[in-house]
Each structure stands twice: as C-alpha cells, then as structure tokens.
Amino acid sequence: MLTLPFEESQMMCEPRFGANYPRESLPESLEQERKHNSDRTNSDMREAGDDISDREEDEREDERDDDDGLPKKRGPRKKKLGKEQMDRSKLRRNEANARERSRMHGLNAALESLRKVVPCYSKTQKLSKIETLRLAKNYIWALSETLSAGKRPDLLAFVQTLCKGLSQPTTNLVAGCLQLNARNFLTDHNGEVMFSGRSPYDAMYPYPGSDMNTPPGHSGTSLDSSAKPFRHYSYSGAYEPYYENPSPESGSPHFDGQLSPPMNFNGIFSLKHDDPPDYGKNSHYGMRYCSAPGRTALAHNSMYRVSPEARFPYDLHVRSQSFQAQGEVNGSFHN
DNA sequence: TAGGCCATCTGGTCCT
DNA sequence: AGGACCAGATGGCCTA
C-alpha cells in the first residue's frame, strides 16, 4: 500500500552528476535558440554599463561609507585591470555565459525526456519543470509500491499518489489522462488529493464477473450490466475497453454521459513518444519497466500496452511500432 | 495587471 | 586556472 511518507527533501536530494553534457547532443532547436540568443544577450545590452572603469567603481565604493550604516566591503580591493585584462575578462565572462546556457539547455533536454516518460506527456500542454519533477517522483514512488506489493495496485491509491503535491491544473491533467472526471478529485487545503467518486478501477477492469473487474481486496463499484463494453482493438492489436450509452448512474467511466474515446493505459502504464524513441541508446529503460518476475525483458524501443488477458501490472503488451491511429488516440489524451 | 514560468546573466563557491 | 554548479536578479511572455 501507499502508506509510507515520502519527503521531497529525501527524494529530491541527489548527487551532482552529468556535468559534461555534450553540446553536440543538444536538440537542434535548442542549438538554434542558443545561437539566436547569443546574438542578443543581455551582456550585450549591458555592455555599455560595463565600461565604467574600476576607478569609478572604487570611488563609488568609497562614497558608500559608514554613514549609510552599511559596512564597507571586506576583502581585497578589486585589482585595477588594464584594457587587455578587461577584454580578457569580458571574453571569459561571455564564454562562461555560453557554457551556462549550454548547461541549462542540457538540463532542459533531460527534463524534456523526463516529461516523456511520466504520465500525461503533452507537447502542447507541457508540464512545468517543478510539476514534472513532482510527478516523476510520485510516479516512481507509486511504481515502486506496486512492485513491492507484487500484486495489482489499488488504482485509487495509485492516482492519489501520482497527484500528491501537484497543482490543481496538473491534477486535472493527470485525471484527464486517466479518464477520470476531475470533479471527483477534491484537493483539500493541505494539497492532499482525495477521491469522492466511484473507483476508477472499474474503468481499468471493465468486465462484470471477471477477475479483471474485481481486483482482490477492492470494494469499488461494479459495472452495471447495461453498460456493455465491447472490445476495441487498435491497429496495434491492443485491447481498449469501450462503452456504449454510458450514464452516470451506471457506474461506467463516463461521468458526463458522453461517449468517451477508448480507454487506453498510456496515461500510466506505457511509454510513449511522439518523436522517434531514442531509447535504443538507453536500454535500461526496457529492463527497468520489464523486470517483473517471470517475464522476459521486452525489447527496447517498444511501447507497452495492456493486453486483453492482462493481469495488471505485469502482463504488458509489446507494441513494437507506433501507428498513426494510436498516435491520434494518444493525442486526444495528452492534449 | 498580477502572478507564474522561463531563459539568461552574473558572481560566488567548489572541485580538478 | 579554469570549468561546473548554484542561486539571485532581471526581464520577457503568457494567462487568468
């Protein structure tokens, strides 16, 4: 169960690493932006101000005497630099700025790749940096709990964990990605997310009477038989439950009585990439996500879908290619 | 218009 | 000495 507290201070502290992010690995757009920005840096704008001589600076500093109550600056006085030294200093400062930009671009690229592997990736509605980190932390925590439990997780707790500490818009986004009605999430004044509606588990396990519908130890509402799901197969062959004529009373996943697009599990259980996945270079992803007992490692460069016979969370369907139709479905979920 | 988010510059600190 | 890292400051952009 998801009961242990997880402090950001514990989980977010990490050793310094990745200092030497290769510049050539920067996304092209970032490189272009870098060039563009370097043409109009603030340093250029402030260049004129930098021309103040050190003597003038010293004079101003002398003026700032004890009269104003502020102590004089301690430490060695600034050396007076010659013109060549000043030029050199400026050059080094510009180089440092460029390195700093490059470093931040690397950081942002890493963050972008993180966005793509946490639930609710959207190109158009990007999670902020802080929200991405929070969601990633929650996601890791929830998955860890799932693995350690060794059984189907309580989806409600899973979603609650995912949304813990997230802003309301992000919570709504996550809920939307999971096809939950955002109205069923109540965020109290402490930022804790509560759920007041029917369990989203029913959306995950739609077959009345089947063990997919009634996970062990789960007391959620069962489906009304009038809401008959039929199997919807995407081009990839993955199963996606789909409902006809749902109603709020029926206990179906469609709270607004509207026909919703096919449920898929990309929100939580699969990796998705609008761009050609580069995980071939990072094969540990496959190992990490497919390390369930008794399962062989899935090939990298894959997306994992829940198969019709899936027993969450370990029976994941390998999708070796990304089809357009699925991309559209994903788009509807992630935009 | 205020607030959030972001990119960038900058100077300081730490490390090699 | 020089590079990486960090945090504060600043200004731009966007949205409610």
PDB file of C-alpha atoms (C1' of nucleotides) in Angstrom, chain A residues 37 41-43 46 93 97 101 105 108 128-129, chain B residues 4-15:
ATOM      1  CA  ASN A  37      20.067  34.206 -28.027  1.00  0.00           C
ATOM      2  CA  THR A  41      22.480  38.550 -24.950  1.00  0.00           C
ATOM      3  CA  ASN A  42      21.814  40.714 -22.006  1.00  0.00           C
ATOM      4  CA  SER A  43      25.519  41.136 -21.714  1.00  0.00           C
ATOM      5  CA  ARG A  46      24.743  45.805 -20.532  1.00  0.00           C
ATOM      6  CA  ARG A  93      32.581  36.012 -18.932  1.00  0.00           C
ATOM      7  CA  ASN A  97      27.702  32.548 -20.134  1.00  0.00           C
ATOM      8  CA  ARG A 101      23.410  28.395 -21.419  1.00  0.00           C
ATOM      9  CA  HIS A 105      19.872  23.524 -22.274  1.00  0.00           C
ATOM     10  CA  ASN A 108      16.137  21.224 -20.039  1.00  0.00           C
ATOM     11  CA  SER A 128       6.249  22.935 -15.799  1.00  0.00           C
ATOM     12  CA  LYS A 129       9.653  21.946 -14.546  1.00  0.00           C
TER      13      LYS A 129
ATOM     14  C1'  DG B   4       3.667  32.022 -12.782  1.00  0.00           C
ATOM     15  C1'  DC B   5       7.104  30.267 -15.615  1.00  0.00           C
ATOM     16  C1'  DC B   6      11.127  30.615 -18.115  1.00  0.00           C
ATOM     17  C1'  DA B   7      15.779  31.949 -20.174  1.00  0.00           C
ATOM     18  C1'  DT B   8      19.671  34.369 -19.366  1.00  0.00           C
ATOM     19  C1'  DC B   9      23.316  36.841 -16.997  1.00  0.00           C
ATOM     20  C1'  DT B  10      26.180  37.113 -13.142  1.00  0.00           C
ATOM     21  C1'  DG B  11      29.200  36.419  -9.238  1.00  0.00           C
ATOM     22  C1'  DG B  12      30.379  33.171  -5.797  1.00  0.00           C
ATOM     23  C1'  DT B  13      31.891  28.520  -4.414  1.00  0.00           C
ATOM     24  C1'  DC B  14      33.711  24.074  -5.119  1.00  0.00           C
ATOM     25  C1'  DC B  15      36.467  20.823  -7.484  1.00  0.00           C
TER      26       DC B  15
END
